[in-house]
Coordinates of C-alpha atoms and ligand atoms in Angstrom, one line a residue:
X1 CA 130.5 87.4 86.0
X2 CA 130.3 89.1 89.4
X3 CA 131.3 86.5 91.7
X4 CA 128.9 87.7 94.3
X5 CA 125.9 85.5 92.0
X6 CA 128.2 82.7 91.8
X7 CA 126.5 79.9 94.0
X8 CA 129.9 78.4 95.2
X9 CA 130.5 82.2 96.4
X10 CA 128.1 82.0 98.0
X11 CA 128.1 78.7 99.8
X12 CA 131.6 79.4 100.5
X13 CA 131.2 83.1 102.4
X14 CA 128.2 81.7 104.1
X15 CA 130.7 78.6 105.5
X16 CA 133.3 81.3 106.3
X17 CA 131.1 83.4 108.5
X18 CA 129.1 80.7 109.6
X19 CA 126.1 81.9 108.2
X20 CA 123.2 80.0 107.4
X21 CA 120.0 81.9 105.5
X22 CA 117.1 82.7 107.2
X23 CA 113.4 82.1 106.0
X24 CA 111.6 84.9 108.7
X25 CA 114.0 87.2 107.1
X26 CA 112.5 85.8 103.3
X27 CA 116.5 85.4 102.4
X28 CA 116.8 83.9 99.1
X29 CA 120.0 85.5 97.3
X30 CA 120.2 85.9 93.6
X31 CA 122.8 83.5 91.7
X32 CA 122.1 84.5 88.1
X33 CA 124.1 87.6 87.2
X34 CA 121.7 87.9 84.0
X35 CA 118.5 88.6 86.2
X36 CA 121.1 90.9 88.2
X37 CA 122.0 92.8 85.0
X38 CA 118.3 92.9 83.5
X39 CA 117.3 94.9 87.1
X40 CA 120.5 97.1 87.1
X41 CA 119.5 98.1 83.5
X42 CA 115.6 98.4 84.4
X43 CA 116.7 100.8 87.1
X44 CA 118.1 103.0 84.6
X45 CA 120.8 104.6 86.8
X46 CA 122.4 108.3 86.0
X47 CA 125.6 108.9 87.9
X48 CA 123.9 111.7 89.8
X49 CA 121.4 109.8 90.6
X50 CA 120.9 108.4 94.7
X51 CA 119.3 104.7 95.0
X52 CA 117.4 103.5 98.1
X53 CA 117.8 99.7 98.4
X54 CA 116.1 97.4 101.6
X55 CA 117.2 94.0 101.9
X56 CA 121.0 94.0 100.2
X57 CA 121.9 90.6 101.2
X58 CA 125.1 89.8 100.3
X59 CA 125.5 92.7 97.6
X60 CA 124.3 91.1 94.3
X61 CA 122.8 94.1 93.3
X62 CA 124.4 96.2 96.1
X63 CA 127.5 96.0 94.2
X64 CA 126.4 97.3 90.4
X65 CA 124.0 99.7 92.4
X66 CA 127.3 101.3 93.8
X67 CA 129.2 101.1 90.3
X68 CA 126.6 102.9 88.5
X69 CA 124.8 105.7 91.1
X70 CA 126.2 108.4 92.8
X71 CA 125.6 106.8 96.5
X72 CA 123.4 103.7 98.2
X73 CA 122.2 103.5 101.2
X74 CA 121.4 99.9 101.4
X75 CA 119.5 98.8 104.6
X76 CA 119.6 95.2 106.0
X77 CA 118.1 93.8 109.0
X78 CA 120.4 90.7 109.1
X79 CA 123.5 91.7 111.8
X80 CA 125.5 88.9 110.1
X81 CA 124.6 90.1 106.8
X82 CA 125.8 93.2 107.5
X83 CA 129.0 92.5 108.8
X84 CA 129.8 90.5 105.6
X85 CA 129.1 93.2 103.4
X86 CA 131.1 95.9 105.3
X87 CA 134.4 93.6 104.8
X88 CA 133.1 92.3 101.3
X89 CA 131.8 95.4 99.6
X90 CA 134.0 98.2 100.8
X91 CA 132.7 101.2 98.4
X92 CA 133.5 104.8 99.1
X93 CA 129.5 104.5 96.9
X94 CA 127.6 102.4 99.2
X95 CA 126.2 102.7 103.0
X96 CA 125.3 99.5 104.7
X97 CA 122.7 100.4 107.4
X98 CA 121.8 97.7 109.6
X99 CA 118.0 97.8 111.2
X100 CA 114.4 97.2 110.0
X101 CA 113.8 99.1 106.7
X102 CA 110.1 98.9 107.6
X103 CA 110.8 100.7 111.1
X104 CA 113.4 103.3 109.7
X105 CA 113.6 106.9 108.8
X106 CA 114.6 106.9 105.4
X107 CA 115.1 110.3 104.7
X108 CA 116.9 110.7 107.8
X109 CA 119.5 107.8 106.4
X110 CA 119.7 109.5 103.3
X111 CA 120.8 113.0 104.9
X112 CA 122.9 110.9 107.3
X113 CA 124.4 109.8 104.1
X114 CA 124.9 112.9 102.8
X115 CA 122.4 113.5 100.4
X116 CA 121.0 116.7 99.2
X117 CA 117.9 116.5 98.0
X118 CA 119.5 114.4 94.1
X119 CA 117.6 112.5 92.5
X120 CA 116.6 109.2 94.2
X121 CA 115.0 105.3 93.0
X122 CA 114.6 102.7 94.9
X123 CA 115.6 99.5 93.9
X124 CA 115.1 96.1 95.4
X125 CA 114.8 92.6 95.7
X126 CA 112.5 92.5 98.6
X127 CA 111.7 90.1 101.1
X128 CA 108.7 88.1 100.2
X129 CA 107.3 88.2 103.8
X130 CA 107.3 92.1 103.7
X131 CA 106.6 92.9 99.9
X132 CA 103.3 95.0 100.9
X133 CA 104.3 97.2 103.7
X134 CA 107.5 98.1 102.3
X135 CA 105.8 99.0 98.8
X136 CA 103.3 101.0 100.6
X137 CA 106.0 103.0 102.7
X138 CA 108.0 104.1 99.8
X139 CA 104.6 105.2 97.9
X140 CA 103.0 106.8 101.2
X141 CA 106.8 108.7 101.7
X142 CA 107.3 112.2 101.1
X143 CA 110.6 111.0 99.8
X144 CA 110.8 112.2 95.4
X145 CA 111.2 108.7 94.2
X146 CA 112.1 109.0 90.3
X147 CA 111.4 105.7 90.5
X148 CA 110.8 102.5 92.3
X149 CA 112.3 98.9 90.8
X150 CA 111.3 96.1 92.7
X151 CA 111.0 92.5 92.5
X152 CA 108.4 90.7 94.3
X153 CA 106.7 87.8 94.8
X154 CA 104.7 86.9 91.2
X155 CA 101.7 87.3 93.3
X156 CA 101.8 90.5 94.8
X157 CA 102.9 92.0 91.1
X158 CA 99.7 90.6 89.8
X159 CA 98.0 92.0 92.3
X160 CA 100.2 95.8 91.9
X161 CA 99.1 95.4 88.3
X162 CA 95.5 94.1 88.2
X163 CA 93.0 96.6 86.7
X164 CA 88.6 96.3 87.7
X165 CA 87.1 92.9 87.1
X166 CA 90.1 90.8 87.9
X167 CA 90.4 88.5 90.4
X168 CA 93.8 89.9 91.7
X169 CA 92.3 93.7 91.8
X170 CA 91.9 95.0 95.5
X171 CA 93.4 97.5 98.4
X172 CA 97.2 97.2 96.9
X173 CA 95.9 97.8 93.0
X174 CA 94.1 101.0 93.8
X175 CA 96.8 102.4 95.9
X176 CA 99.6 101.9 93.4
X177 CA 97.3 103.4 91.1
X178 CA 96.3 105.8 93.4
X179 CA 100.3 107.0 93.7
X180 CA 102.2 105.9 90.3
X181 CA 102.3 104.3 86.6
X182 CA 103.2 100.5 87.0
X183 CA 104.7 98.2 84.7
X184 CA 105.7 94.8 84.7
X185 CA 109.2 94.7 84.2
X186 CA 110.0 91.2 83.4
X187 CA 109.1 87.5 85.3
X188 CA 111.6 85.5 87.3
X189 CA 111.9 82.0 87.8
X190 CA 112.5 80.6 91.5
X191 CA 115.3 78.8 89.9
X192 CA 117.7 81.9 90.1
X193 CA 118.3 82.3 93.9
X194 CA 119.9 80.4 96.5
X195 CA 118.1 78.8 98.6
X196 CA 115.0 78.4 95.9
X197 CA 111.7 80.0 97.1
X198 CA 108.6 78.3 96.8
X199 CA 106.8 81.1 94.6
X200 CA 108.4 82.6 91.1
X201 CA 109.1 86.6 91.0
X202 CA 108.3 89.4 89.0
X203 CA 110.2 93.2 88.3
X204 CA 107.6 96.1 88.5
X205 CA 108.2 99.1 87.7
X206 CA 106.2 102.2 89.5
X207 CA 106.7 105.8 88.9
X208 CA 105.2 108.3 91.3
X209 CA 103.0 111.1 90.1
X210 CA 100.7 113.2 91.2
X211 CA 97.3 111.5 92.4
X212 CA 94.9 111.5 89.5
X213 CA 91.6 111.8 91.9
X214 CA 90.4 114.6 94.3
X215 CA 89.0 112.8 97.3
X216 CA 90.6 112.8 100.3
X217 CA 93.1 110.4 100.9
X218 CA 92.4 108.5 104.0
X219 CA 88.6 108.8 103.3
X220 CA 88.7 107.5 99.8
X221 CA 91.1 104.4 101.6
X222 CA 88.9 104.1 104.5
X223 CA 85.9 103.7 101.4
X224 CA 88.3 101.3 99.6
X225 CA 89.4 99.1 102.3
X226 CA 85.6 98.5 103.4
X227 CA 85.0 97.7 99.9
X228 CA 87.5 94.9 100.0
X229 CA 87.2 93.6 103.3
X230 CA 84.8 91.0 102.0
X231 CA 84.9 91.0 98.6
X232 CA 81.8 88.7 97.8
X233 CA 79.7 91.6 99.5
X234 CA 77.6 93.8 97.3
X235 CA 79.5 97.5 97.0
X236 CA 75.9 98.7 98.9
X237 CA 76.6 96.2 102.0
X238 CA 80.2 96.6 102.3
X239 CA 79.3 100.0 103.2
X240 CA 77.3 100.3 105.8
X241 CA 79.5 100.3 108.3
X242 CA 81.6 103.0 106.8
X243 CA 78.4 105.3 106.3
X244 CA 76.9 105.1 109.4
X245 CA 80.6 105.5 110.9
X246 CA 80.0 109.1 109.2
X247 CA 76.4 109.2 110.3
X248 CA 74.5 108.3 106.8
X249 CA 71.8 106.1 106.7
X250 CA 71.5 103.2 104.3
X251 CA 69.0 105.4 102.0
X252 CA 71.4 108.1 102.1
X253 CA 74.3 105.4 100.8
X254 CA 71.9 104.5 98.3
X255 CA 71.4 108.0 96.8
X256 CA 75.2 109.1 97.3
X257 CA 75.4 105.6 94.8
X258 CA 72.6 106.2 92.7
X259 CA 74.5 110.4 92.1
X260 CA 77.6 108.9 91.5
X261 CA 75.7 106.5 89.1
X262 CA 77.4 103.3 90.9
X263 CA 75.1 100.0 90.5
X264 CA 74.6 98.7 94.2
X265 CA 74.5 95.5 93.8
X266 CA 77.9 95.5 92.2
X267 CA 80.9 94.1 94.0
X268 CA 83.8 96.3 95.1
X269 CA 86.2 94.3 92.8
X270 CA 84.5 96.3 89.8
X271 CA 84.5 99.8 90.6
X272 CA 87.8 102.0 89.4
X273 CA 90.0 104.2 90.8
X274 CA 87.8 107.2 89.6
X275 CA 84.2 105.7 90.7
X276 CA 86.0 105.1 94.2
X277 CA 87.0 109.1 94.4
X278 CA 83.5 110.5 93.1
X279 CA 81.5 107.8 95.6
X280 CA 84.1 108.9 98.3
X281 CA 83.5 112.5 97.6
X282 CA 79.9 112.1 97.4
X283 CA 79.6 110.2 100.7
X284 CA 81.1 113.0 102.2
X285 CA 78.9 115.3 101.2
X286 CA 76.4 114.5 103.2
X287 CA 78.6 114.2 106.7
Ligands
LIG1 N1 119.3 91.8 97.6 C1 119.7 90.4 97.8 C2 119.7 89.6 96.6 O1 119.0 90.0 95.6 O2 120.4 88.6 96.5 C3 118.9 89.7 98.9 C4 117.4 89.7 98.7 S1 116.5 88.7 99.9 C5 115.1 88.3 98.9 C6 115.8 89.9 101.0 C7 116.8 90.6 101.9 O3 116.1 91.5 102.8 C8 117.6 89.7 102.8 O4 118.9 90.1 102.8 C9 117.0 90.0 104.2 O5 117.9 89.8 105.3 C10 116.6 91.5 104.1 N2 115.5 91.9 105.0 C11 114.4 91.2 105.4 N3 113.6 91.9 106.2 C12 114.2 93.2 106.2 C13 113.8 94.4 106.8 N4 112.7 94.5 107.6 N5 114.6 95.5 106.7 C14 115.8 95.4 105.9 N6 116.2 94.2 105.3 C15 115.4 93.1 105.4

């Protein structure tokens, strides 16, 4: 057993550097080297292979990360985080970057780091507070991600996951649809970290591809977005505001959903991917 999951390790280095975890930073470490292994194997690492991880903590997967890729770059926010794992998990294999992940220049780490352009995943055990943004950086990033492995908040993967019809489909379905394959990995409990969140986790799985729709990206998101913003609205209503924004009448929203053969009356929450890109590309037809 790594002894960077064992709990008294971790009660005991906290002690030492008179560390004590943070909530606005969502810090809730991993103490159950299973769950560590099950994510180190999900990754799938190669030894050529380069990993992205945000939020290292105190190196529970950090650590297995290094042993198994050619190089990490591991960012953490946490100044005092960081300084424990520079004297804790010295690795000629791992780069500990200290800063906001959300804020930084990953590819410019990377090359700082010396990479060139190897194959690259991302792998994390992100913090709850920022599970959206982050996920929507690495998918929005020009970076090749061969994969991304993260584990979020049971919620949010629900929500990554949900196809039309469910009650957990919106914005975040449609663009991880939008950019990759998702899969659930495997389910958490909140029993396994230190200190014990509030909400249990999931492991998902995305793999980037190559958009499978033809509307313009920050059209069809605009469209989607509107869609979404309140989701009891008919599809019909909820667009108003983006039609006239691009100078079409209500009647000319109504044809544009009568060609694309989309029910107005329907709710955003029902339309797919597809029907979203062929109503996009139709609205903008008539701008
Ligand atoms: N990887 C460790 C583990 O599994 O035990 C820690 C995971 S903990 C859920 C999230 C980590 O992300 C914490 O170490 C926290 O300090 C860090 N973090 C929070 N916000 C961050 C940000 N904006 N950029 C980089 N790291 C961040």
């Amino acid at each position: 057993m790594s002894r960077i999951t064992n709990p008294s390790y971790v009660t005991r280095i906290m002690k030492e550097r008179g560390f004590s975890t943070k909530k606005r930073f969502g810090q809730n470490f991993l103490i159950d080297q299973n769950i560590v292994g099950r994510i180190i194997q999900t990754a799938d690492l190669q030894p050529d292979e380069w990993v992205l991880e945000i939020g290292p903590g105190l190196g529970a997967l950090t650590m297995h990360l290094g042993e198994q890729a050619a190089h990490v770059v591991a960012m953490e926010i946490d100044r005092g985080l960081a300084a424990i794992l520079r004297d804790t998990l010295v690795s000629p294999t791992v780069t500990v970057w200290e800063g906001d992940a959300l804020e930084a220049d990953w590819e410019q780490l990377l090359l700082d780091a010396a990479w060139q352009g190897e194959r690259l995943k991302l792998v994390a055990n992100l913090p709850y507070y920022l599970t959206t943004p982050l996920v929507m950086k690495a998918l929005e990033s020009n970076l090749p991600f061969v994969s991304i492995v993260v584990m979020v908040q049971r919620e949010v993967g629900l929500r990554m996951l949900a196809q039309p019809g469910s009650s957990d489909y919106g914005v975040l379905s449609l663009a991880v649809q939008y950019y990759c394959q998702a899969s659930l990995a495997f389910a958490v409990p909140r029993t396994v970290f230190l200190p014990a969140p509030s909400v249990d986790s999931v492991v998902v799985v995305l793999k980037p591809k190559p958009p499978q729709v033809d509307a313009p990206r920050a059209e069809l998101f605009t469209v989607i977005r509107a869609a979404f913003q309140q989701r009891r609205k008919t599809i019909r209503n909820a667009l108003r505001e983006v039609a006239a924004g691009w100078g079409l009448d209500t009647d000319q929203l109504e044809q544009a959903l009568h060609a694309v053969e989309i029910e107005p009356t329907l709710r955003g929450e029902r339309l797919s991917l597809e029907e979203y890109s062929r109503l996009t590309k139709e609205l903008l037809k008539g701008v």
